[in-house]
Coordinates of C-alpha atoms and ligand atoms in Angstrom, one line a residue:
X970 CA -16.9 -28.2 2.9
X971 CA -18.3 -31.6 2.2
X972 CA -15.7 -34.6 1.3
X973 CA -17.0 -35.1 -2.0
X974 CA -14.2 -35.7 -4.4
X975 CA -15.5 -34.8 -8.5
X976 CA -13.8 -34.9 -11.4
X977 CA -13.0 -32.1 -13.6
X978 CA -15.5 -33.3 -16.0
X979 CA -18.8 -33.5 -13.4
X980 CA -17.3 -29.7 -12.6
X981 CA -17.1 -28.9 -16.3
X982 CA -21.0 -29.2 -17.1
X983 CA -21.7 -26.9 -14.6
X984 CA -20.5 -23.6 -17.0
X985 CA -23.8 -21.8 -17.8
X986 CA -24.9 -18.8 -15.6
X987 CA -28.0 -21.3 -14.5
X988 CA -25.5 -23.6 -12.9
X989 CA -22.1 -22.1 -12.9
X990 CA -19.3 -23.9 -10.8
X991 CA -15.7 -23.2 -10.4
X992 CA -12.3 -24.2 -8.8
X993 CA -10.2 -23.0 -6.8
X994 CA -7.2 -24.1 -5.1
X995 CA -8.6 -27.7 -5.7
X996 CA -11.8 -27.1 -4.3
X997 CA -15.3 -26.4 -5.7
X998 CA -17.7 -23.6 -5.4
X999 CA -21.2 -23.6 -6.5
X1000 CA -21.5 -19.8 -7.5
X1001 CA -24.6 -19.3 -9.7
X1002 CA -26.3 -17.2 -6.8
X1003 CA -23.5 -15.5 -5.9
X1004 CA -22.7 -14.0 -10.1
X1005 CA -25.1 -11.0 -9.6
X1006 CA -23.2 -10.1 -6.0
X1007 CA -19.4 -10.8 -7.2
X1008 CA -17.7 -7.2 -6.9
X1009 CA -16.0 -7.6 -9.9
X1010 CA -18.5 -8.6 -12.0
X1011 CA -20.2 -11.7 -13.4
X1012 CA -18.8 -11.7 -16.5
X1013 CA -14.9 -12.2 -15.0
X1014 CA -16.4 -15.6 -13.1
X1015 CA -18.0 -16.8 -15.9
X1016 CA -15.1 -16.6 -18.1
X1017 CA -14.2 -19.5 -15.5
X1018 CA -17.9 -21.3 -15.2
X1019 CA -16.9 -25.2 -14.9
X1020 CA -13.1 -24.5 -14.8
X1021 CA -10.0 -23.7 -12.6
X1022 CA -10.0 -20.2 -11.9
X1023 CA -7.4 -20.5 -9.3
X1024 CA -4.6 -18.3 -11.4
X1025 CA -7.3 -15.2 -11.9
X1026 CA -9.0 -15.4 -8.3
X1027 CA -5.5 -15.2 -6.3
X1028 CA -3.9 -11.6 -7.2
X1029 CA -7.2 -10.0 -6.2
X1030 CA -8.5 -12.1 -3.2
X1031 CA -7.3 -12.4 0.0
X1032 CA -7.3 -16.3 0.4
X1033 CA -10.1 -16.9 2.3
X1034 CA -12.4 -14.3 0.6
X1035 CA -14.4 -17.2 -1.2
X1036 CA -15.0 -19.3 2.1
X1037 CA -16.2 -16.2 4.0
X1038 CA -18.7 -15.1 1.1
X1039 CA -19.8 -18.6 0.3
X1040 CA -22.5 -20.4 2.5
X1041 CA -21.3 -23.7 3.3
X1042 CA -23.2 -25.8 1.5
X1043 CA -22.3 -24.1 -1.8
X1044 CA -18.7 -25.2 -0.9
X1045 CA -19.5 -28.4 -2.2
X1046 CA -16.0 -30.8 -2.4
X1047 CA -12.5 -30.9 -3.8
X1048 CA -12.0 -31.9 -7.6
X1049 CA -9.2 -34.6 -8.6
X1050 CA -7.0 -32.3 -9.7
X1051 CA -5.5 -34.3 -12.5
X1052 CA -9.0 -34.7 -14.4
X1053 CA -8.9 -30.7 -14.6
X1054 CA -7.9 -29.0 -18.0
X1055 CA -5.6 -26.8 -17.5
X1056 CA -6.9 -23.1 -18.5
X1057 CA -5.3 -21.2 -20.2
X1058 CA -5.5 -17.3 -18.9
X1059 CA -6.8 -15.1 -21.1
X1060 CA -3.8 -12.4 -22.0
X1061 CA -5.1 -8.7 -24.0
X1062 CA -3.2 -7.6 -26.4
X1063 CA -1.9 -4.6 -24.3
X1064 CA -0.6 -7.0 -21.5
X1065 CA 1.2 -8.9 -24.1
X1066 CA 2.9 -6.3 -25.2
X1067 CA 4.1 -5.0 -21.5
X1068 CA 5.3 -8.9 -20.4
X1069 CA 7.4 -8.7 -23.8
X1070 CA 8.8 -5.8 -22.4
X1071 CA 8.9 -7.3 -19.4
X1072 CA 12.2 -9.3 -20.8
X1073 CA 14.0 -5.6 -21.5
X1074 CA 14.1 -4.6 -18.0
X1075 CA 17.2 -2.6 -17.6
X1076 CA 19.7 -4.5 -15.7
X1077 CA 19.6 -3.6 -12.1
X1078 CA 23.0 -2.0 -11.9
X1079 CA 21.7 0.6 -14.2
X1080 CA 18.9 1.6 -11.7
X1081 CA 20.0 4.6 -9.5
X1082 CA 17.1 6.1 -7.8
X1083 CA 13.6 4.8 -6.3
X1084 CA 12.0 6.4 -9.6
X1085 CA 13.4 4.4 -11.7
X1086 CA 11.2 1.5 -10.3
X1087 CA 8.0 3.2 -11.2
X1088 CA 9.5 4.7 -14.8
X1089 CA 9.7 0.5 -15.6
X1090 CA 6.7 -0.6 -13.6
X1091 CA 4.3 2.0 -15.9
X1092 CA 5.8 0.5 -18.8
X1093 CA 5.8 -3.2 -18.3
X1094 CA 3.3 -4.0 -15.2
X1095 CA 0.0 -5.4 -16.2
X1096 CA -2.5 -2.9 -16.9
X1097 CA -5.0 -3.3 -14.5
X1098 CA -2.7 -3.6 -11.6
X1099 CA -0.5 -0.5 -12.8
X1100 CA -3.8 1.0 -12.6
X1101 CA -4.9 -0.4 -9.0
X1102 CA -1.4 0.7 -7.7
X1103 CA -0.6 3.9 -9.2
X1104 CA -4.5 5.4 -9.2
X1105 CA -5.8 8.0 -6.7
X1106 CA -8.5 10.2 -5.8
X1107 CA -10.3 12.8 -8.1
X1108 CA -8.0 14.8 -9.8
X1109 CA -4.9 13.5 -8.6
X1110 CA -3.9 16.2 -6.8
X1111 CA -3.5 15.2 -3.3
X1112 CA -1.1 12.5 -4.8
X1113 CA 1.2 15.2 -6.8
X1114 CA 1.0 17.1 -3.5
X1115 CA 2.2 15.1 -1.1
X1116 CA 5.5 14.5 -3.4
X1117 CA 5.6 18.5 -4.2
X1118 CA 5.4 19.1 -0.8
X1119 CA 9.2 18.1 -0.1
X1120 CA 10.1 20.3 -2.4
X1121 CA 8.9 23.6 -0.4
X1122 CA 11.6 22.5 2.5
X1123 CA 15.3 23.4 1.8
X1124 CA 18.7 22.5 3.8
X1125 CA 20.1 24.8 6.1
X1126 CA 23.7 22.2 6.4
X1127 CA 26.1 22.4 8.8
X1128 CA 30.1 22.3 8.0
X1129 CA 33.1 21.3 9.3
X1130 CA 31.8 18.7 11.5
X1131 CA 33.3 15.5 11.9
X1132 CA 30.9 13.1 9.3
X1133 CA 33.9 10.2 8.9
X1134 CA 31.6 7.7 10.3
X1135 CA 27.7 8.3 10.0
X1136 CA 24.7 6.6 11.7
X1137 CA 21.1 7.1 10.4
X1138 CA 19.6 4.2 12.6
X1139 CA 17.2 4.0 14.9
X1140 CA 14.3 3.4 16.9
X1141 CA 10.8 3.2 15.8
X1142 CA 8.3 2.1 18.8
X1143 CA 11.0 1.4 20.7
X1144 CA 12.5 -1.6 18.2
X1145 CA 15.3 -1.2 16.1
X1146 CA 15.7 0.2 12.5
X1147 CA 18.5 0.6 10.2
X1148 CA 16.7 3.6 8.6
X1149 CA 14.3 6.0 9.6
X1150 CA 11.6 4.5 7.7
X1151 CA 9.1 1.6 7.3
X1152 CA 7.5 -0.5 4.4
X1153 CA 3.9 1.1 4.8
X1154 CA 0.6 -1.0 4.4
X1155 CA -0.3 -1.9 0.3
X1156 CA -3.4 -4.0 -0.4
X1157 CA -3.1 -6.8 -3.1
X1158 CA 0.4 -7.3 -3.6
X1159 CA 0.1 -10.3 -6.0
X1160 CA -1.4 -7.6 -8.5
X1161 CA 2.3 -7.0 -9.3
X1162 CA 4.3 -10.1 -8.5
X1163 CA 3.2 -13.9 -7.9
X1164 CA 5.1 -14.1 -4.4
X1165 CA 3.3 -10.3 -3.5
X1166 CA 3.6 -9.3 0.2
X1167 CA 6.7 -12.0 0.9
X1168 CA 9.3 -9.9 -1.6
X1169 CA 8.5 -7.6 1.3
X1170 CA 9.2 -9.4 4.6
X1171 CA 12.2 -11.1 2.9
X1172 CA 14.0 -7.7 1.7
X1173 CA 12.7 -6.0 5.0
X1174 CA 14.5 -8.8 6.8
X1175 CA 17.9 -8.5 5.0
X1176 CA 18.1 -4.6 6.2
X1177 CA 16.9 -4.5 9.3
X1178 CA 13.6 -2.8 8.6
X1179 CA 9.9 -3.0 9.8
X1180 CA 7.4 -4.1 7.5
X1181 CA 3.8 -2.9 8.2
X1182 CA 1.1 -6.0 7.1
X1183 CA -1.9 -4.4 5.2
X1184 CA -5.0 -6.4 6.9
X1185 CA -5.9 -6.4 2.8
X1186 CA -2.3 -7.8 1.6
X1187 CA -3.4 -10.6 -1.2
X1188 CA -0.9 -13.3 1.0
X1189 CA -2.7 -14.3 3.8
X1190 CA -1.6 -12.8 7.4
X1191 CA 0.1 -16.1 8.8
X1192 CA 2.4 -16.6 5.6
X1193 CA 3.7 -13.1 5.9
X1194 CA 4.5 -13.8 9.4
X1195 CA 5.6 -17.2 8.8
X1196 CA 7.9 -16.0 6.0
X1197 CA 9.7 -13.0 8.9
X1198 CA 13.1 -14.4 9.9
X1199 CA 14.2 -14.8 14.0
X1200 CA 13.7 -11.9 15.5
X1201 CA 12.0 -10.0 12.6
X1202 CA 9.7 -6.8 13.6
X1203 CA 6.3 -6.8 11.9
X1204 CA 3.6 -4.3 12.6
X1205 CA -0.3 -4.6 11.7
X1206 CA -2.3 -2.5 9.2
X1207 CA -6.2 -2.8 10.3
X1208 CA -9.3 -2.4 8.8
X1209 CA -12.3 -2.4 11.4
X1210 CA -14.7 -4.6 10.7
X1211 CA -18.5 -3.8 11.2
X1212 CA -18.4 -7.3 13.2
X1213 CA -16.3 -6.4 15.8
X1214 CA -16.0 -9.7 16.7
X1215 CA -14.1 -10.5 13.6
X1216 CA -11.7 -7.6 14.3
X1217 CA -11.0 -8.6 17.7
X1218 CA -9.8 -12.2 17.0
X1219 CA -7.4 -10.8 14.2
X1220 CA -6.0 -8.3 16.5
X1221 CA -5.5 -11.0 19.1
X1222 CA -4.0 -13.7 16.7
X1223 CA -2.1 -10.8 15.6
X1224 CA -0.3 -10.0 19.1
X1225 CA -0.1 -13.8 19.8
X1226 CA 2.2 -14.0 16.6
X1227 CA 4.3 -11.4 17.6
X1228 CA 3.0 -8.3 15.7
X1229 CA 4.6 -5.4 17.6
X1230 CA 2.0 -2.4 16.6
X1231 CA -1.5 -1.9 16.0
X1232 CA -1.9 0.7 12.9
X1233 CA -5.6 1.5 12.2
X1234 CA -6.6 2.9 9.5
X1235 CA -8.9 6.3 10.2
X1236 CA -8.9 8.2 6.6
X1237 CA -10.7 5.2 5.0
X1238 CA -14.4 4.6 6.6
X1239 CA -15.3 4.9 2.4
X1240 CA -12.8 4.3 -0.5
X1241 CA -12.5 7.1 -2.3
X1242 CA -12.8 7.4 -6.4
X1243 CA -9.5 6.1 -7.9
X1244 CA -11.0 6.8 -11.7
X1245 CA -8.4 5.2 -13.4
X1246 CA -8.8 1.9 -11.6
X1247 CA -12.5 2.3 -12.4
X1248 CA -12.1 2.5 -15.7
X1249 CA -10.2 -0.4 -16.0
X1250 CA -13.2 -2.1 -14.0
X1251 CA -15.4 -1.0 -16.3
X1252 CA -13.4 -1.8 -19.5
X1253 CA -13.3 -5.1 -17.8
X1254 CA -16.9 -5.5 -17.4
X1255 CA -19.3 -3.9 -20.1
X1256 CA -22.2 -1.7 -18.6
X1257 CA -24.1 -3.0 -20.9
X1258 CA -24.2 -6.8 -19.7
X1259 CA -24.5 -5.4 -16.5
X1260 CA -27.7 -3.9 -17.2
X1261 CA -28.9 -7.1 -18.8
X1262 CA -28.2 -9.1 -15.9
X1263 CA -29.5 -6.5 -13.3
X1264 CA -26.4 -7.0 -11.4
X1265 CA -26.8 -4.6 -8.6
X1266 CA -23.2 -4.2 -7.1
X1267 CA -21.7 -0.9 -7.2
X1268 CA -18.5 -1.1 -8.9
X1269 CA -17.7 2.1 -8.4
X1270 CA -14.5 1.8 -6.4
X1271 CA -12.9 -0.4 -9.1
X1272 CA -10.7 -3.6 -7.9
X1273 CA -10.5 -2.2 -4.0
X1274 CA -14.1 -1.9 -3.7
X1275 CA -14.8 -5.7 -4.5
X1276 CA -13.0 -6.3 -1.0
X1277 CA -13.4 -3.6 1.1
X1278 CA -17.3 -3.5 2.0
X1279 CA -16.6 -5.0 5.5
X1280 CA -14.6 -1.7 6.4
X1281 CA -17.0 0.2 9.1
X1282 CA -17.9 3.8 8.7
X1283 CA -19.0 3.3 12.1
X1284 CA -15.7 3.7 13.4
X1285 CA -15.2 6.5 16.5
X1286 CA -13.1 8.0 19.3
X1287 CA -15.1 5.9 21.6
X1288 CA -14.1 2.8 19.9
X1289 CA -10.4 3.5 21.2
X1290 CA -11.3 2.1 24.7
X1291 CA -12.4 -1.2 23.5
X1292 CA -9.2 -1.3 21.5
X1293 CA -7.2 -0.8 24.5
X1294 CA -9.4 -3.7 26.6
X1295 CA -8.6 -6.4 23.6
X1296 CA -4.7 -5.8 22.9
X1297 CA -2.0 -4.8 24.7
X1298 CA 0.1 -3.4 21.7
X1299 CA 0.7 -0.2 20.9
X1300 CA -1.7 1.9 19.2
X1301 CA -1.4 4.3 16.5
X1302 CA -4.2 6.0 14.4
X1303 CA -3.1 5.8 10.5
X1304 CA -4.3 8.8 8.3
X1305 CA -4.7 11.8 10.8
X1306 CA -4.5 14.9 9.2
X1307 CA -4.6 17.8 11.4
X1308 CA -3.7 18.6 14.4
X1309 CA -6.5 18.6 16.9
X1310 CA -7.1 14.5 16.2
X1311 CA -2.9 14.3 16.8
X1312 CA -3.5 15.9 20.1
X1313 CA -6.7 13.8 20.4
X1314 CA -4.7 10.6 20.2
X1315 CA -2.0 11.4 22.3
X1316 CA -4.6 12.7 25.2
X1317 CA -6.1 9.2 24.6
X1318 CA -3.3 7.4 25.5
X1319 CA -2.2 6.2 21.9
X1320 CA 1.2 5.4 20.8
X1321 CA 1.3 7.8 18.3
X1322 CA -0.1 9.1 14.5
X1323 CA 0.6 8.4 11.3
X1324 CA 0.3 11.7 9.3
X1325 CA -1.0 10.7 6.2
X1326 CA -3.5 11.0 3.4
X1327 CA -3.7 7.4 2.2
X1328 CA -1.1 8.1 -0.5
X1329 CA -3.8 10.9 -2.3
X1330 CA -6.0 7.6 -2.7
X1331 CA -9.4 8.8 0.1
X1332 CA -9.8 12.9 0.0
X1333 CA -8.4 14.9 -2.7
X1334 CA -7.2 18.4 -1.6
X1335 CA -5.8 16.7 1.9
X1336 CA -2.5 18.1 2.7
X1337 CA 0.5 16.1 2.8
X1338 CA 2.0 14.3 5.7
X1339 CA 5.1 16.5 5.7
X1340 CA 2.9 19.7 5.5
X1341 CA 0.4 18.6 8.6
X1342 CA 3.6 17.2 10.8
X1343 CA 5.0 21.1 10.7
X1344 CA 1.8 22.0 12.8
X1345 CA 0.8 19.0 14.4
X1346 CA 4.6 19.4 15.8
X1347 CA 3.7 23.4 17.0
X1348 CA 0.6 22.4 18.7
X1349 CA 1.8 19.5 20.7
X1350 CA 5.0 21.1 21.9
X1351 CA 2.8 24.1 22.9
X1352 CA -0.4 22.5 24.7
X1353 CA 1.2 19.5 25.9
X1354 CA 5.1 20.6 26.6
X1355 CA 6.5 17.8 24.4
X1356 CA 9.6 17.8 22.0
X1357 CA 9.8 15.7 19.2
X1358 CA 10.8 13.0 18.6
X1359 CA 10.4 11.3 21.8
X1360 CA 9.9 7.8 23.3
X1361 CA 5.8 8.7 23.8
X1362 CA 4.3 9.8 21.8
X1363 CA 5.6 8.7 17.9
X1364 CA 4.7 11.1 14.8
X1365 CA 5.2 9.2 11.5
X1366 CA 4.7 10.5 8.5
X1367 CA 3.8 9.2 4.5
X1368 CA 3.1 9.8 1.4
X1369 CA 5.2 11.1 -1.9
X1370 CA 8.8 10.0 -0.1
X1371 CA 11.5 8.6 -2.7
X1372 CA 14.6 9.9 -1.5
X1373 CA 16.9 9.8 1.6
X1374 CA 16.2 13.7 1.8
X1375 CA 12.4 13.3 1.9
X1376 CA 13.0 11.0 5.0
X1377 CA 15.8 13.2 6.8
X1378 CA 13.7 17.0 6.3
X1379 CA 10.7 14.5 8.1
X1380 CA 13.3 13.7 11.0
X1381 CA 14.4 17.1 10.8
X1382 CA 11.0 18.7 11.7
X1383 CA 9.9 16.2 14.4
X1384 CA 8.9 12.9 12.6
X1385 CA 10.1 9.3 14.2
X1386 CA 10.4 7.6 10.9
X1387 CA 8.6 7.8 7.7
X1388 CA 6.5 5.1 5.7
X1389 CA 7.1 4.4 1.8
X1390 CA 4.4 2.7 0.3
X1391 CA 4.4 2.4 -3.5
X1392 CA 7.9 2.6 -4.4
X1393 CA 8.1 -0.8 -2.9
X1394 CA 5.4 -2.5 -5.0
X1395 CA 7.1 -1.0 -8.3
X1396 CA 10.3 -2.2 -6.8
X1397 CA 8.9 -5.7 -6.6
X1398 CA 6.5 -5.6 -9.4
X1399 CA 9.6 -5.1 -11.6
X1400 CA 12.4 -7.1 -10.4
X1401 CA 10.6 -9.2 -6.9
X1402 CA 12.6 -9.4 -4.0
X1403 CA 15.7 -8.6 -5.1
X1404 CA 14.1 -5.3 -6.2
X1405 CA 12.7 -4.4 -2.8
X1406 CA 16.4 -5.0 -1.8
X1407 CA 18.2 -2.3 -4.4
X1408 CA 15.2 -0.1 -3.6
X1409 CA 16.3 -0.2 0.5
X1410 CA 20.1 -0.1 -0.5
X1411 CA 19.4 3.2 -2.8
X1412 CA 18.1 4.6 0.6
X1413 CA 21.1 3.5 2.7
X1414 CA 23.7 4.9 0.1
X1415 CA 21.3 8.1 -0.2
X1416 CA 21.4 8.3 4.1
X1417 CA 24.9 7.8 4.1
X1418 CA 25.9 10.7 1.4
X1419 CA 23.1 12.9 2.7
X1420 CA 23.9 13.1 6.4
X1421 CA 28.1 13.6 5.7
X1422 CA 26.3 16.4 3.4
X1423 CA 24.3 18.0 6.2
X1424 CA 27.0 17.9 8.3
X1425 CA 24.9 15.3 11.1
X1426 CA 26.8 12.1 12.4
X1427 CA 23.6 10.8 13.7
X1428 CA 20.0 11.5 13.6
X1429 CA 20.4 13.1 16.6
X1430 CA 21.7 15.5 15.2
X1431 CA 19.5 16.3 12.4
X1432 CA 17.3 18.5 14.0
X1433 CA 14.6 21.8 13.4
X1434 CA 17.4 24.5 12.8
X1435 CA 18.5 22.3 10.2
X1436 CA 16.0 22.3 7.4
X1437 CA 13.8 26.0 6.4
X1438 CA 10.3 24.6 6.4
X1439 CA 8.6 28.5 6.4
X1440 CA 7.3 27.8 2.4
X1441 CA 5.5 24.5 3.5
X1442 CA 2.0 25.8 4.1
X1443 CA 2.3 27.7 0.3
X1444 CA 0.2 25.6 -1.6
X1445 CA 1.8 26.7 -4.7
X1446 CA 3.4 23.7 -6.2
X1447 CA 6.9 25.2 -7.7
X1448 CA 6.7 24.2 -11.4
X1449 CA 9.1 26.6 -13.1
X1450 CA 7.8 27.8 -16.2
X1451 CA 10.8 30.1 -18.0
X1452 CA 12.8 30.2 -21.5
X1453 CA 16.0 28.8 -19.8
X1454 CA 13.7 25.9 -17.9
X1455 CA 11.8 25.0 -21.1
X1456 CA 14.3 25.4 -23.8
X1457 CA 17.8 25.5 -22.0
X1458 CA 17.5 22.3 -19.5
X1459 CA 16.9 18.8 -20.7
X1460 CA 14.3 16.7 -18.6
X1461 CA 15.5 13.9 -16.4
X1462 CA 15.5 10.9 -17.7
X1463 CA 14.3 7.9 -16.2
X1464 CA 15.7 4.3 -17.1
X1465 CA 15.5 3.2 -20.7
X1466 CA 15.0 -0.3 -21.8
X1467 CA 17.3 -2.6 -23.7
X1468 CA 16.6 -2.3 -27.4
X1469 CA 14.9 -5.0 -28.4
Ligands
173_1456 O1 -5.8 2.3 -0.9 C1 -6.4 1.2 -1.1 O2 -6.5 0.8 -2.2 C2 -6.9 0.5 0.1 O3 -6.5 0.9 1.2 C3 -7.8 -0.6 0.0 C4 -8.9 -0.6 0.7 C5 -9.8 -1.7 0.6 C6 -9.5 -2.7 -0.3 C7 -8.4 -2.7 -1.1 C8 -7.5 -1.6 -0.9

């Protein structure tokens, strides 16, 4: 980046697709050859040709996304900031309607379970990132699944034994939790609030729980850390890179700042179809004008695909060796889903698995976590003599978890801890930090009432006999379809707004 210093006005002649320049965070970009290759489209930069496009670029980039795509001499200077008009964003209709609503959040005293978050989120998030977070693959089935799948495993409780004082924390890798779970690796976390990945680390701090750093989180790596408080356990989320080299410099920044496991990613070496962010996309973008402007990008993957072509399909077993010569942290394969890669890992030498299908966002039809940790638990105990859980070999599980019970029928069958994913972002994207907070306390008072219930002082002593798991492989999702069900019962209801 040259020096230069222009004013807003020099920038501002440069808005045509000929010559089409832009800000960001008070520097300038010369982007007219770039248009045809942007991810997202032409049209979105353009919108911004000559301007600041600082407040549209930030929920969707990682920060350094322009500066790694740009040559360097089309990173032409910095612009005196105070000879830049101010743009105003562009808000649709639709959007304007949800950040009205936005003002008749329930208070949070009236939110009582971890659904409640997503029941407001639908209702008031902006559209596309509702979309981005709440989409996944094909049908939608794996998604549905992986929530449906708790409810094929029943309680077997235990009575009369002595639950005056109860204990659901732990261990996870060996570092302590006051949960069985983690906050689980989301990309773009600006999409649904302007502080993104931080209401995280700030609310993970405040309980005692790890937070997992996507390697795609829209903060950059070194604020999240920065943001952890003394003491604080982070883990990593990683994308390979084709470049290895690139990889192996995160991963080694990474354990310098303190990161305490490697998590990488093995159910993603293509994204798979989340339709409803594509549509969004291609709302967003007119296929029309793309045609005209031969713009050759496949926008197929909606807003994840416009930053995840770097991800390697390349990625293999063999690769696990070269992981092992670069780091020294522990290493854990995210997204296996049977059991003859679990027992791959483990004879590898790996730290563990997580059991998990990407939230139902890569293959639809995968079987849940929950569902795959039932045999992944047989096999290992049989060919390799192990019990679980145990100190060597971790099993963590995700996908569909909102309540205490999800998390304790996961413990029950074998599971160290379990990630949660989504029900964070709607916690944030609705009421920030403090959200992330009421989510994690809804979980502690759910712990607390559920293991006096079970009759289990400790996690310890949640264990196999305690849960009736022999309905878990039924792929038969119990939807009860009867007079007495559809006329009798009311449904649930989630949170209401205020009136307006
Ligand atoms: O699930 C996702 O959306 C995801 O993992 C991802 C991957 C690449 C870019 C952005 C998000």
């Amino acid at each position: 980046m040259s020096g230069k210093v222009f004013t807003g006005q020099e920038v501002a002649q440069h808005n045509t697709r000929e010559s089409c320049w832009i800000i960001v965070h008070g520097k300038v970009y010369d982007v007219t050859e770039f248009l045809p290759e942007h991810p997202g489209g032409s049209k979105i930069i353009l919108k911004y040709a000559g301007k600041d496009a600082t407040a549209e670029y930030d929920p969707i980039h990682p920060p350094d996304a322009i500066t790694k795509n740009l040559p360097p001499e089309k990173q032409l200077g910095s612009v005196d900031l105070n000879t830049v008009e101010k743009v105003e964003i562009v808000v649709r209709e639709e959007d304007k309607l949800r950040q009205e609503r936005f003002a008749l959040r329930p208070s949070m005293s009236e939110i009582l379970t971890l659904h409640d978050f997503e029941a407001i989120a639908r209702q008031i998030m902006n559209e596309k990132a509702w979309a981005y977070y709440s989409s996944a693959a094909d049908d939608e089935i794996t998604i549905r699944e992986n929530h449906a799948a708790y409810h094929r495993i029943w309680f077997r409780p235990r009575i009369l034994k002595n639950v005056t004082h109860v204990d659901w924390s732990t261990k996870i890798l060996g570092l302590p939790s006051s949960m069985p779970i983690y906050i689980t690796a989301t990309a773009l976390g600006k999409l649904g609030h302007p502080d993104g990945e931080l209401n995280l680390t700030r609310a993970a701090a405040k309980h005692g729980i790890i937070q997992m750093i996507p390697t795609l989180a829209s903060c950059s790596f070194d604020e999240i850390v920065d943001a952890a408080a003394p003491g604080q356990n982070q883990f990593l989320q990683l994308y390979v890179n084709k470049e290895r080299e690139i990889t192996k410099k995160f991963v080694q920044h990474a354990e310098k700042r303190g990161i305490k496991g490697l998590f990488i990613t093995v159910d993603a070496p293509q994204l798979g179809r989340r339709e409803k962010d594509m549509r969004q996309k291609f709302e967003a973008e007119e296929p029309d004008e793309m045609e005209r402007n031969n713009e050759k990008v496949d926008r197929s993957q909606g807003a994840a695909r416009a930053i995840s072509s770097f991800i390697d399909p390349g990625l293999c077993w063999e690769d696990m060796a070269w992981f092992k010569s670069i780091t020294k942290m522990p290493l854990i394969l995210k997204g296996v889903q049977c059991w003859e890669d679990a027992l791959q890992a483990y004879d590898e030498g790996l730290a563990g698995v997580v059991l998990s299908n990407h939230g139902g966002r890569q293959l639809d039809f995968a079987r849940s976590g929950i569902e795959v940790l039932v045999e992944v638990v047989a096999k290992l105990e049989e060919k390799r003599g192990l019990r679980f859980p145990n100190d060597k070999f971790a099993l963590f599980v995700d996908g569909g978890v909102r309540r205490a019970t999800d998390v304790i029928k996961a413990v029950a069958l074998g599971a160290t801890a379990v990630g949660i994913g989504r029900p964070f972002l709607y916690a944030f994207s609705t009421y920030g930090q403090e959200g992330v907070e009421k989510a994690l306390q809804i979980l502690h008072d759910e712990f607390e009432m559920n293991m006096r219930l079970l009759g289990a002082p400790t996690l310890k002593d949640v264990v196999r006999d305690m849960v009736d798991a022999s309905s878990v492989h039924q792929h038969i999702v119990a939807v009860p379809d009867d007079r007495l069900f559809h006329q009798n019962y009311e449904g649930i209801a989630g949170a209401q707004l205020r009136a307006a």
